[in-house]
Coordinates of C-alpha atoms in Angstrom, one line a residue:
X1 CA 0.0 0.0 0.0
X2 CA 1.6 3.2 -0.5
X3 CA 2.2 5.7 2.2
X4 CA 2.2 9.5 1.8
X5 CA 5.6 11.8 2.3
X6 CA 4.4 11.8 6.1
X7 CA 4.1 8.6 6.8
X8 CA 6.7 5.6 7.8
X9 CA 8.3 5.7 4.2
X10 CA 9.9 9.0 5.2
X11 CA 10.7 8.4 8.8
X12 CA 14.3 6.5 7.8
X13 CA 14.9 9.6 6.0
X14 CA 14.2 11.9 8.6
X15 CA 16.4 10.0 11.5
X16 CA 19.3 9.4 8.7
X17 CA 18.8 13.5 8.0
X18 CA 18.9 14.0 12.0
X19 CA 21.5 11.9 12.6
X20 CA 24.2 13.4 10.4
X21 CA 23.2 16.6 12.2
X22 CA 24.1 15.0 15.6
X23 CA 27.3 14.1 13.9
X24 CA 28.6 16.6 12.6
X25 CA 31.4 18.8 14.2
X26 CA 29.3 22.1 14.5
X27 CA 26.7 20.5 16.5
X28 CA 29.2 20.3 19.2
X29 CA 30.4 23.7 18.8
X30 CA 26.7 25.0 18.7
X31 CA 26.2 22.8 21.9
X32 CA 28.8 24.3 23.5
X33 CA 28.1 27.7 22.5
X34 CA 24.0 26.6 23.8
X35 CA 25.8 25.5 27.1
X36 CA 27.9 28.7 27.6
X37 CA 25.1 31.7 26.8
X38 CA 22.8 29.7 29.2
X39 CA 25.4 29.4 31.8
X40 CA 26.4 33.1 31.0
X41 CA 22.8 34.1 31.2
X42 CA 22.1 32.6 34.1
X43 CA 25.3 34.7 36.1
X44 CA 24.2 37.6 34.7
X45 CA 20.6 37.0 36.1
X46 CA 21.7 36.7 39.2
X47 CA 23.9 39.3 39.2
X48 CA 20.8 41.7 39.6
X49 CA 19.6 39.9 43.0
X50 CA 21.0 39.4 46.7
X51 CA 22.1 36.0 45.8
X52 CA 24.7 37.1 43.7
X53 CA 26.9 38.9 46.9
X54 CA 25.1 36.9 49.6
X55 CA 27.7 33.7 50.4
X56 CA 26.9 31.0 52.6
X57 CA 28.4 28.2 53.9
X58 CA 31.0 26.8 51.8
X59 CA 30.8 29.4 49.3
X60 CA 31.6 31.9 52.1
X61 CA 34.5 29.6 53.1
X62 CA 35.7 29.1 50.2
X63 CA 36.0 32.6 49.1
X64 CA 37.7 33.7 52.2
X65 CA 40.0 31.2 51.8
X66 CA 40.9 31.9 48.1
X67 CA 41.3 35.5 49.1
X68 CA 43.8 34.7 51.8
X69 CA 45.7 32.9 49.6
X70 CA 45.4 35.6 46.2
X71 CA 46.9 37.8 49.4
X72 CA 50.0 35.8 49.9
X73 CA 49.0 32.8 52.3
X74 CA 49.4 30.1 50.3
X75 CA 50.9 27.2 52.2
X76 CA 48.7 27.8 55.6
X77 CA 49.1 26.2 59.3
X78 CA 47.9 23.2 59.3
X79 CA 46.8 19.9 57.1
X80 CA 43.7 20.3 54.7
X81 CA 40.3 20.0 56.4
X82 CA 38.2 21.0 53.4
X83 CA 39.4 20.1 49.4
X84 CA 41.8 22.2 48.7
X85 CA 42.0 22.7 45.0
X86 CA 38.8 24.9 43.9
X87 CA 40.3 27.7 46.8
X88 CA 43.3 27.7 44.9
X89 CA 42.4 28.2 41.9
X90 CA 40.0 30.5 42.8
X91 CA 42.8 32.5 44.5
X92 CA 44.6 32.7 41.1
X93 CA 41.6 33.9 39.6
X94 CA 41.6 36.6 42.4
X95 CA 45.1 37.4 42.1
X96 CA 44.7 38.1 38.7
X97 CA 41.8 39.6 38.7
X98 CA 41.2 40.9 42.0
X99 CA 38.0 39.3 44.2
X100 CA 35.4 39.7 41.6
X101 CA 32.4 37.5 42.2
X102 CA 31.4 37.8 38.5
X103 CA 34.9 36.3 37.1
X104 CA 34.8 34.0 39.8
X105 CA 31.6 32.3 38.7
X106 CA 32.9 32.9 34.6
X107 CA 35.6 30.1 35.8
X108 CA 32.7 28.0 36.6
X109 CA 31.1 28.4 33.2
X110 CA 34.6 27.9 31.9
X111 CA 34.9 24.6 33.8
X112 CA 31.2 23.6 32.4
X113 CA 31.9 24.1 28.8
X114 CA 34.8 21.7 29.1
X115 CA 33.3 19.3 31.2
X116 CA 30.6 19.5 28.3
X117 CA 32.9 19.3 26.1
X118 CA 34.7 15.9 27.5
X119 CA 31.2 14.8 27.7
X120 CA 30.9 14.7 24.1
X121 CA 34.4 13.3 23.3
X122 CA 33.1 10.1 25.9
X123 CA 29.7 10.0 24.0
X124 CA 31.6 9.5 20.9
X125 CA 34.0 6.5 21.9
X126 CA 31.0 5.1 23.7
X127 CA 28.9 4.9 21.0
X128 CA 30.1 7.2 18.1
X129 CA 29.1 10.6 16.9
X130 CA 25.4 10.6 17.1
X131 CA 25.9 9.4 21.0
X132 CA 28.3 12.0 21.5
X133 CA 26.1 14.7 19.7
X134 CA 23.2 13.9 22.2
X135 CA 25.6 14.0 25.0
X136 CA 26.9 17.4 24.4
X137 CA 23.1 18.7 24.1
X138 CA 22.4 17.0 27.1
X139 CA 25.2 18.5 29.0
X140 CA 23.8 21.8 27.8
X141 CA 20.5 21.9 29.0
X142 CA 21.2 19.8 32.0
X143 CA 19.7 22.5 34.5
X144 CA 21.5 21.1 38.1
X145 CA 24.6 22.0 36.3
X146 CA 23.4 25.3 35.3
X147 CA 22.8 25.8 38.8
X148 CA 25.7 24.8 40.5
X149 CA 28.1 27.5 38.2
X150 CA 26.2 29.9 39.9
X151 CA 27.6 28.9 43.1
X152 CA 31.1 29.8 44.2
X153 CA 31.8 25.8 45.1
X154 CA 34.3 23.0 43.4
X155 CA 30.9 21.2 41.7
X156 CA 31.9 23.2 38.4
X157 CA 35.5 22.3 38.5
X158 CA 35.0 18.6 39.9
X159 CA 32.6 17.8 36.7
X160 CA 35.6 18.8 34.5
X161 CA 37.9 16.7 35.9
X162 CA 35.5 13.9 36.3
X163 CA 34.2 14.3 32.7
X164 CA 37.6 14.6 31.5
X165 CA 39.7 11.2 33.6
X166 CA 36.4 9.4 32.0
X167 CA 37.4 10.6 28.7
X168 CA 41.0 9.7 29.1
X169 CA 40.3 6.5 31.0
X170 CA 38.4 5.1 27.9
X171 CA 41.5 5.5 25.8
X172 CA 43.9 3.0 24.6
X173 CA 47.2 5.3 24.3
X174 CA 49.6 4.9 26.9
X175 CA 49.5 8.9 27.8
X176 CA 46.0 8.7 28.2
X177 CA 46.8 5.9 31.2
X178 CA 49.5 8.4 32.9
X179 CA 47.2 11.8 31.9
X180 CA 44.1 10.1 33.4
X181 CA 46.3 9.3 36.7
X182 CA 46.6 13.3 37.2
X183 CA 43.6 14.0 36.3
X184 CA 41.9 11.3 38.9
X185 CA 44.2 12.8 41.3
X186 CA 43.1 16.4 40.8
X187 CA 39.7 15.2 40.8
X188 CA 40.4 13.4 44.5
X189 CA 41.4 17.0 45.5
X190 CA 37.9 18.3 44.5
X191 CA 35.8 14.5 46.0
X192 CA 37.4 13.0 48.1
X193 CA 35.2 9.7 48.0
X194 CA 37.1 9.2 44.5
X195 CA 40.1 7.9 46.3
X196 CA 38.8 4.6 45.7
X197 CA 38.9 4.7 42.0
X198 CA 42.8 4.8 42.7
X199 CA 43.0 0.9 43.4
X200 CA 40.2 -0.1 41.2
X201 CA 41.4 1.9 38.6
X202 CA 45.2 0.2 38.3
X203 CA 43.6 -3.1 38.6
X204 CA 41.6 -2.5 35.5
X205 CA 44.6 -1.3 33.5
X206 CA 46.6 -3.6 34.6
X207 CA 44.4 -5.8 32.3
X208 CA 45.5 -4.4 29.3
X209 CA 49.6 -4.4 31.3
X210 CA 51.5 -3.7 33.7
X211 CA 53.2 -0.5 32.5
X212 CA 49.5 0.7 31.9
X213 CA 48.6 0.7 35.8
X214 CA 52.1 2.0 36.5
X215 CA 51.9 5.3 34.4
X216 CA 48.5 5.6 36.0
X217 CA 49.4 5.3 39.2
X218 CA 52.4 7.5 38.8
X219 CA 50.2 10.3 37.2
X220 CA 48.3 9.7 40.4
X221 CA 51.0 10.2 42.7
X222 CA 52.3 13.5 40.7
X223 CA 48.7 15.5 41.4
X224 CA 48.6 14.1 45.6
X225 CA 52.2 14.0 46.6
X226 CA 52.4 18.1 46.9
X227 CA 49.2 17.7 49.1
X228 CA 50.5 15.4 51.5
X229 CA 54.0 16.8 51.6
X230 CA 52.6 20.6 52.0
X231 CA 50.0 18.5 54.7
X232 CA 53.1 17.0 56.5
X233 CA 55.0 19.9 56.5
X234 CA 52.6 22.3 58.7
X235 CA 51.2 19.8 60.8
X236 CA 53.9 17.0 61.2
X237 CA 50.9 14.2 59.9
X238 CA 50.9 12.6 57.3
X239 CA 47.5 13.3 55.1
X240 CA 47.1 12.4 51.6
X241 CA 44.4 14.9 51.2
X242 CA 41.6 16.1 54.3
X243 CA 41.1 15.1 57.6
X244 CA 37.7 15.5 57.5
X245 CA 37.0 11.7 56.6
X246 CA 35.5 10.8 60.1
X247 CA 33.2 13.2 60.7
X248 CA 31.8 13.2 57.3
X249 CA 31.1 9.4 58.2
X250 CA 30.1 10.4 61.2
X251 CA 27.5 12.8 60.1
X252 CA 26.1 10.3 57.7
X253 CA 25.9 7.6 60.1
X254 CA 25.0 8.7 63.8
X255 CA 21.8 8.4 66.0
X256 CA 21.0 11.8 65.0
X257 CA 20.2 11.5 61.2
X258 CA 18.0 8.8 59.9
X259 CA 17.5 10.6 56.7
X260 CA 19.9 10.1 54.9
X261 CA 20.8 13.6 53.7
X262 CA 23.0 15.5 55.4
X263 CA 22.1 15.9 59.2
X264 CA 23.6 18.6 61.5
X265 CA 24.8 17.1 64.6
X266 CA 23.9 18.9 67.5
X267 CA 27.7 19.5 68.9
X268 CA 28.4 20.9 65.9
X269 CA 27.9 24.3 64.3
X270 CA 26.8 23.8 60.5
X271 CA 29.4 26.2 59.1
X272 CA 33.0 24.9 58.1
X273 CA 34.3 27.9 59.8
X274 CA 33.3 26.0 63.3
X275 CA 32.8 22.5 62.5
X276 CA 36.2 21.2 62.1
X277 CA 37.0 23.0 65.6
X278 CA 33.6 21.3 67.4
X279 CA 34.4 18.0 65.8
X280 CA 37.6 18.2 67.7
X281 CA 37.1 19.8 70.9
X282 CA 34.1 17.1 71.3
X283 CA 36.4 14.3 70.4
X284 CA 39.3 15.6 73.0
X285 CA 36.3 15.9 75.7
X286 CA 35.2 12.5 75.0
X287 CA 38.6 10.9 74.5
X288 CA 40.4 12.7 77.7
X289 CA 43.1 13.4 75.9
X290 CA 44.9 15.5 73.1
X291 CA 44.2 14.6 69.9
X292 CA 46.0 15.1 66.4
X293 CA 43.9 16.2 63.4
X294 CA 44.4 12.4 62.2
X295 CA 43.4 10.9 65.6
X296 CA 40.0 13.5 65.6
X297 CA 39.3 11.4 62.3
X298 CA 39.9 8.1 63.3
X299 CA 38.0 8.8 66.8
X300 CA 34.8 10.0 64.7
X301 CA 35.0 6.8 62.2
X302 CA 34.9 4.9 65.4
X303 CA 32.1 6.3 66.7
X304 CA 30.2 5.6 63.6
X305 CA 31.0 2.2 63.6
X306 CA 30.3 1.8 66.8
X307 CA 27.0 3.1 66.8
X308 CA 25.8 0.7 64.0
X309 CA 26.7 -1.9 65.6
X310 CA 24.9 -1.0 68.4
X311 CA 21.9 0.1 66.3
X312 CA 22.0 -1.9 63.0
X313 CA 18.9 -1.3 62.4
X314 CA 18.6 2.1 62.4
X315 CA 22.0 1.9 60.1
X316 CA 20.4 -0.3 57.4
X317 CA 17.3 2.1 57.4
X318 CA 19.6 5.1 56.8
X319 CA 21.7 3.4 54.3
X320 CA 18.6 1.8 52.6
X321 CA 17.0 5.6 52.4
X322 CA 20.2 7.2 51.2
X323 CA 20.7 4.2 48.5
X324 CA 17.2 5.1 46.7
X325 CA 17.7 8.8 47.5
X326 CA 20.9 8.5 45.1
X327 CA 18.4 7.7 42.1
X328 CA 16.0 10.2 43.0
X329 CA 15.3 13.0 40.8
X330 CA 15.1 15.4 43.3
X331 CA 18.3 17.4 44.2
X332 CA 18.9 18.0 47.7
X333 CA 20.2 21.3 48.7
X334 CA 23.0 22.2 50.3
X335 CA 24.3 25.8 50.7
X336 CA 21.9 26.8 47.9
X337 CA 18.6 25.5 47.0
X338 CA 17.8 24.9 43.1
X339 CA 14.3 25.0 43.2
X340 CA 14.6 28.7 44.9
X341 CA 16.7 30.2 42.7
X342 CA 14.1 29.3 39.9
X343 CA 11.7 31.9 41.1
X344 CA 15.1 34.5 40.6
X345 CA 15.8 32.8 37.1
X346 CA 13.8 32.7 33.8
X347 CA 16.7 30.6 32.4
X348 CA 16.0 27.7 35.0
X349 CA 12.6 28.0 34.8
X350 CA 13.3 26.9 31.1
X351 CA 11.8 23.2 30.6
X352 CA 15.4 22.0 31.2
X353 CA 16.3 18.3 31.9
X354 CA 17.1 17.2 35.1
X355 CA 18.6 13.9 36.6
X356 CA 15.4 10.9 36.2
X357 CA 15.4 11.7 32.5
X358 CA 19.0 11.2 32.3
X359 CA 18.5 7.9 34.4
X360 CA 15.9 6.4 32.8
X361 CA 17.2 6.6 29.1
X362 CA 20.5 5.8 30.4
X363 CA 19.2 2.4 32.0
X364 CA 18.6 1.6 28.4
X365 CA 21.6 2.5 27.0
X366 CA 23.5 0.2 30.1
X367 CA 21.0 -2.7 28.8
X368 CA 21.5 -2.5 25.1
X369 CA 25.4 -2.3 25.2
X370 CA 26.6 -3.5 28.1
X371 CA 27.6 -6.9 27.0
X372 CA 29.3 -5.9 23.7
X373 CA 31.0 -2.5 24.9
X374 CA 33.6 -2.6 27.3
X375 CA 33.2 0.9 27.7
X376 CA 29.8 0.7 28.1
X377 CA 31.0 -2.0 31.6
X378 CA 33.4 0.6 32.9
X379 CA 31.0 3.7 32.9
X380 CA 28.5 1.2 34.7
X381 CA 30.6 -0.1 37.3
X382 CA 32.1 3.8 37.6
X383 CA 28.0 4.9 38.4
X384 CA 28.0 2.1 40.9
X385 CA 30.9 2.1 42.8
X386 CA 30.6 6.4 43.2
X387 CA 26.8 5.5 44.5
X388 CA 28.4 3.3 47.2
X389 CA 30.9 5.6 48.0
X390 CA 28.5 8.2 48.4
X391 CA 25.9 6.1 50.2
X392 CA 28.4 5.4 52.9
X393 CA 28.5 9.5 53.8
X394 CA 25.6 11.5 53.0
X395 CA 23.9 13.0 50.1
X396 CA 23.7 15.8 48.7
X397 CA 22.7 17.4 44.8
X398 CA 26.2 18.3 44.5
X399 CA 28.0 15.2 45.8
X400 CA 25.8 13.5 43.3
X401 CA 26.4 15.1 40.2
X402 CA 30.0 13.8 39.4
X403 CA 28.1 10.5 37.8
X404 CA 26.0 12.9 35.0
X405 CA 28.8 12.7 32.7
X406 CA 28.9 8.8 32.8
X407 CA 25.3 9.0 32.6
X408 CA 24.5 11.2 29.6
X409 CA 26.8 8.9 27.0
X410 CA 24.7 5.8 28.4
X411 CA 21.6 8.3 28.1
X412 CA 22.7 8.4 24.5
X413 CA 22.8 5.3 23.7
X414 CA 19.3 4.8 25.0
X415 CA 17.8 7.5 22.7
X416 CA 19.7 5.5 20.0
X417 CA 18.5 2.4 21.1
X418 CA 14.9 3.4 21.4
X419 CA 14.9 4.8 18.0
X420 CA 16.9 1.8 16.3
X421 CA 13.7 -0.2 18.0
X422 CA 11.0 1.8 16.5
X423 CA 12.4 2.0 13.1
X424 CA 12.7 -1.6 13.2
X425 CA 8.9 -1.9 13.7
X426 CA 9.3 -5.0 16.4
X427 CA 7.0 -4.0 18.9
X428 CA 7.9 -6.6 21.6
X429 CA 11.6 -4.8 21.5
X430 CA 10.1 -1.2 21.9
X431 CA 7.4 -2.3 24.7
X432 CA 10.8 -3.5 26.6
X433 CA 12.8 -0.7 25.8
X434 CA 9.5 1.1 27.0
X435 CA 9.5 -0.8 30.6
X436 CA 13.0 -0.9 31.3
X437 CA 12.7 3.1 31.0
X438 CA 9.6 2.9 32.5
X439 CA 11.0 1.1 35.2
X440 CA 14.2 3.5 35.5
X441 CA 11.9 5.9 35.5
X442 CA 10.1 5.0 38.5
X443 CA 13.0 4.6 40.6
X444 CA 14.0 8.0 40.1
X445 CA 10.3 10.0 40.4
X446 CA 9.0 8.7 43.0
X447 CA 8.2 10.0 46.2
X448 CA 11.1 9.4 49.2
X449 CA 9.9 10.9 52.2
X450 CA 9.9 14.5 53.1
X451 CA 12.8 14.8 50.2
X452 CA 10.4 16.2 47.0
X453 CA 10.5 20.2 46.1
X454 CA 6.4 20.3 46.5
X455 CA 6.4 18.9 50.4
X456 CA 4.8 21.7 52.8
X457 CA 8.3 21.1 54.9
X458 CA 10.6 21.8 52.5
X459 CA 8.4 24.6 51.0
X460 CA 8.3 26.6 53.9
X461 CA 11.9 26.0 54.1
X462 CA 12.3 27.2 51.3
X463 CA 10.3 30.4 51.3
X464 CA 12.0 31.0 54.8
X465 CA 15.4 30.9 53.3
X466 CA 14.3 33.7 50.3
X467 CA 12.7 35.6 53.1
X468 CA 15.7 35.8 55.1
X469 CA 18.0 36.6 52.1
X470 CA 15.3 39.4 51.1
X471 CA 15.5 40.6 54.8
X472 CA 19.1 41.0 54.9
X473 CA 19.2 42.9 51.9
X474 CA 17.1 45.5 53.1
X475 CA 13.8 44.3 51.2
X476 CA 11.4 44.1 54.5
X477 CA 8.4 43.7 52.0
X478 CA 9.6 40.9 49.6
X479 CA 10.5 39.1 53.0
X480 CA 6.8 39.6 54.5
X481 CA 5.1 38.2 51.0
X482 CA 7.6 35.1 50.9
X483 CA 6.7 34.5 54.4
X484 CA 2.5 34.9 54.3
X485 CA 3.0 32.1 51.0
X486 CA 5.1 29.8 53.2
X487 CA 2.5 29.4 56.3
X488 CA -0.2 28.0 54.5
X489 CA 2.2 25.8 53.3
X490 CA 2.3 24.1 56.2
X491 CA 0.1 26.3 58.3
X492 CA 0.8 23.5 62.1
X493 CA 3.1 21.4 61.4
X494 CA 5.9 24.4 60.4
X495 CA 5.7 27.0 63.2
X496 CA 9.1 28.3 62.4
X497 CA 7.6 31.0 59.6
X498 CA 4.8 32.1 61.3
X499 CA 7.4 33.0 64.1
X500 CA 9.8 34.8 61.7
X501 CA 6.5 36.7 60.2
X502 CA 5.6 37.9 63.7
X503 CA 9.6 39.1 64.3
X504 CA 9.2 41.0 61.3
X505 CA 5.7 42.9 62.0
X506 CA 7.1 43.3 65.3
X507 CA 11.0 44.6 64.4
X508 CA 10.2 46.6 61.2
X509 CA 7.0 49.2 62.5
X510 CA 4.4 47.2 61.3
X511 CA 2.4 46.2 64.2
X512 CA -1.1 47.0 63.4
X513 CA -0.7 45.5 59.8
X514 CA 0.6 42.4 61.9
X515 CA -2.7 42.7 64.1
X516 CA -5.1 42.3 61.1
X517 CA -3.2 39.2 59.8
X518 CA -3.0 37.8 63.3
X519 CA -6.8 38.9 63.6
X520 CA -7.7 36.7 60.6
X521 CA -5.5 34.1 60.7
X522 CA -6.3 33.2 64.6
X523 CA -10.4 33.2 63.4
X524 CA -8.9 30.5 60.4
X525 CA -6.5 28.7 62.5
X526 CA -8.1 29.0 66.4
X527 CA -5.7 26.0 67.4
X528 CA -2.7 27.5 66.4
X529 CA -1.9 28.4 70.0
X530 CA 1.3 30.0 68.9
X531 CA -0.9 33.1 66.5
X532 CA -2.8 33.9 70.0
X533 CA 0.4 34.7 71.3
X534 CA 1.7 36.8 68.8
X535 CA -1.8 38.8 67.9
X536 CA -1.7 39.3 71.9
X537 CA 2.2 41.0 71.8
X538 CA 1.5 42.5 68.7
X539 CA -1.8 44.5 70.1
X540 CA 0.1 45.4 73.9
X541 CA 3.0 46.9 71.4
X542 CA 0.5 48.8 69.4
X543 CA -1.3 50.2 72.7
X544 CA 1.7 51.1 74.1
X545 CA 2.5 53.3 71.6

């Protein structure tokens, strides 16, 4: 029967047509070009809001430190407690340039557009040119990273190493062995947790020979061995790289935090400014003794230990949580939240793609290829082993992403895949196809907990952060309208913005506006004991006046 131009006659046509578009060399170049003016776009958005100046956390840290170091202060006192290399490269930047936030975040973009661009390179040996072409459009429109060059963190820097020791370990060339050996050890300087790829990486090459696991290992070597000398030099200990591995552990497995996010601990103050002096103060208290910066480790991985054995489970329900959390779309916040700095950002309220759809086509992609790509194995175990490395800690969007640019290669292949499927018209091969991305699918979208952005917890979270931020910068009335959208929200089970709201009215010469809200909202909510309370202040405040 004979079809019409529109029909299945023209389909081939049209994927062979897309295809050599995929291929070709200028749709990497426009991908990259895609990546950078979104990534450029969404700095310069910013720039026009508090959350451009307003550092937190490590962002704060690490910009203090970075400008210590642009000032002259480059070898410290004493042995790594936080990654070292973003600061320092950071303080270049400064040096250079002076402390300008703006460049400082165009090094993150920089760092994205290679990371995209290693991305591509992978896709390609993975599964040639088309799979490299949808990697690099992945990359591009892959909105956590988007986010994360915004913030003045490692995240942007650690995806180009990671991107780029993928690239290089999936080479045959004996260069690429010692090259990738730097580069992993760069990358440990940015994760930590990739340490283990270390062993697990000379074991693989030593598959192919000897001399290949020696060249990596000695590339290895050549990117730590400054670290731990400059470590043992100002402290007299020995440490490769941090000394922070036993309280992370610690934090992620402790009697405190069943979530499997991060947790604070009560002892310590949630800032690194403080928490590598609580962590050890605690640990001399408890110990009765003086403890090294090694021994505060080592005393804090015991303690972990110790209470899951004492508590197993509670352990295998926090590890459980955190290994489905790993897979789960959602991004878990750390210093910044993604989901708030959408209502800042027309570029990320852009229908970007985000980590499930990345999963779910890259389950696929793992299925179709991974007996007859080697390749293909090593990305796979790579995703695995980083999720039990992860798992063992805590989670966190940013401790997650290192995996994306394994995962959009295998994503690639999936697309392929599905396609190759279709076109072949067998439609018990394309209902599979269908369920294992189905399946993939599921894992990643459902519902874990509290941890989903439309929760009434984490909303009024949320909108309490943006309030306070709003506050701060001298914008009483943006604050006051963030916080009357977070109560109802969570109008009894989240007390904590109603309280800031009544702070506000109070503190900022609103009273009698805060006495009609109060007014209406105790007639709405009469067993919200805590609104009685604050109508009650507000209206004594107002007569006294």
């Amino acid at each position: 029967m004979a079809r019409g131009k529109g029909g299945t006659e023209g389909s081939p046509a049209a994927l062979a047509g897309l295809s050599r578009v995929l291929a070709g060399r200028w749709w990497l170049a426009a991908m990259l070009v895609l990546g950078a003016s979104l990534r450029v776009g969404y700095v310069l958005e910013l720039r026009g809001t508090p959350w451009f100046d307003r550092l937190v956390v490590d962002p704060e840290y690490y910009d203090q430190w970075a400008q210590q170091i642009a000032g002259g202060d480059w070898l410290g006192t004493r042995a790594f407690y936080m990654d070292p290399l973003y600061p320092y490269l950071l303080g270049l930047v400064y040096r250079l340039g002076g402390r300008d936030l703006l460049l400082a975040r165009l090094f993150n973009v920089a760092c994205s557009v290679g990371a995209a661009a290693a991305t591509a390179l992978l896709g390609r040996r993975v599964g040639g040119p088309v799979v490299g072409g949808l990697a690099a459009l992945g990359f591009a429109v892959y909105e956590p990273d988007l986010f994360n060059v915004g913030e003045l963190d490692k995240t942007a820097l650690s995806m180009l190493l990671v991107a780029t020791f993928l690239l290089l370990a999936s080479g045959r060339r004996t260069w690429e062995r010692a090259a990738a050996g730097v580069v992993l050890g760069l990358a440990i300087l940015t994760r930590a947790n990739l340490l283990v790829f270390v062993p697990l990486g000379a074991l693989v090459f030593a598959r192919d020979s000897r001399r290949a696991a020696l060249l990596f290992l000695a590339g290895v070597v050549v990117a730590l061995a400054p670290v731990a000398l400059r470590n043992h030099a100002v402290s007299g200990e020995w440490v490769l790289t941090t000394t922070q591995l036993g309280q992370n552990f610690y934090t992620g497995n402790n009697p405190e935090n069943p979530y499997g996010a991060y947790g604070v601990v009560s002892f310590v103050r949630a800032n690194p400014h403080f928490e590598e002096e609580d962590f050890h103060h605690v640990a001399e208290d408890r110990a009765g003794r003086t403890l090294t910066a090694g021994e505060t480790s080592w005393f804090w991985l015991r303690a972990a230990f110790s209470h899951m054995a004492n508590d197993p489970g509670f352990a295998l329900r926090a590890f459980g949580r955190k290994a489905m959390l790993f897979w789960n779309d959602f991004e878990i916040s750390d210093s910044q939240d993604q989901y708030l700095l959408e209502r800042e950002s027309r570029i990320l309220r852009l229908p970007l793609l985000g980590f499930g759809a990345v999963l779910a086509l890259a389950a696929l992609g793992v299925v179709a290829a991974f007996r007859s790509s080697a390749v293909v194995r090593r990305l796979t175990a790579f995703v695995l082993v980083y999720w039990l490395t992860l798992v063992a800690f805590f989670l966190f969007a940013r401790y997650r992403i290192q995996i994306v640019p394994a995962l959009l290669p295998l994503a690639g292949l999936g697309v392929v895949e599905a396609a190759r499927r279709q076109r072949a018209g067998e439609p018990k091969r394309l209902a599979s196809a269908l369920a294992i991305v189905g399946g993939a699918a599921w894992l990643s979208f459902h519902t874990v907990g509290l941890f989903t952005r439309d929760h009434p917890n984490v909303v009024e979270m949320r909108l309490r952060h943006y309030a306070s931020v709003y506050l701060d910068a001298g914008q009483p009335e943006r604050a006051m309208v963030a916080l009357q959208e977070a109560i109802p929200h969570c109008t009894h089970g989240c007390p904590w913005a109603l309280a800031d709201l009544f702070a506000l009215y109070r503190d900022h010469g609103r009273r009698a506006e805060g006495v009609r809200y109060f007014e209406r909202f105790v007639r709405e909510h009469p067993e919200q004991g805590d609104a009685s309370e604050y109508l009650a202040t507000l209206r004594n405040a107002s007569d006294a006046r």
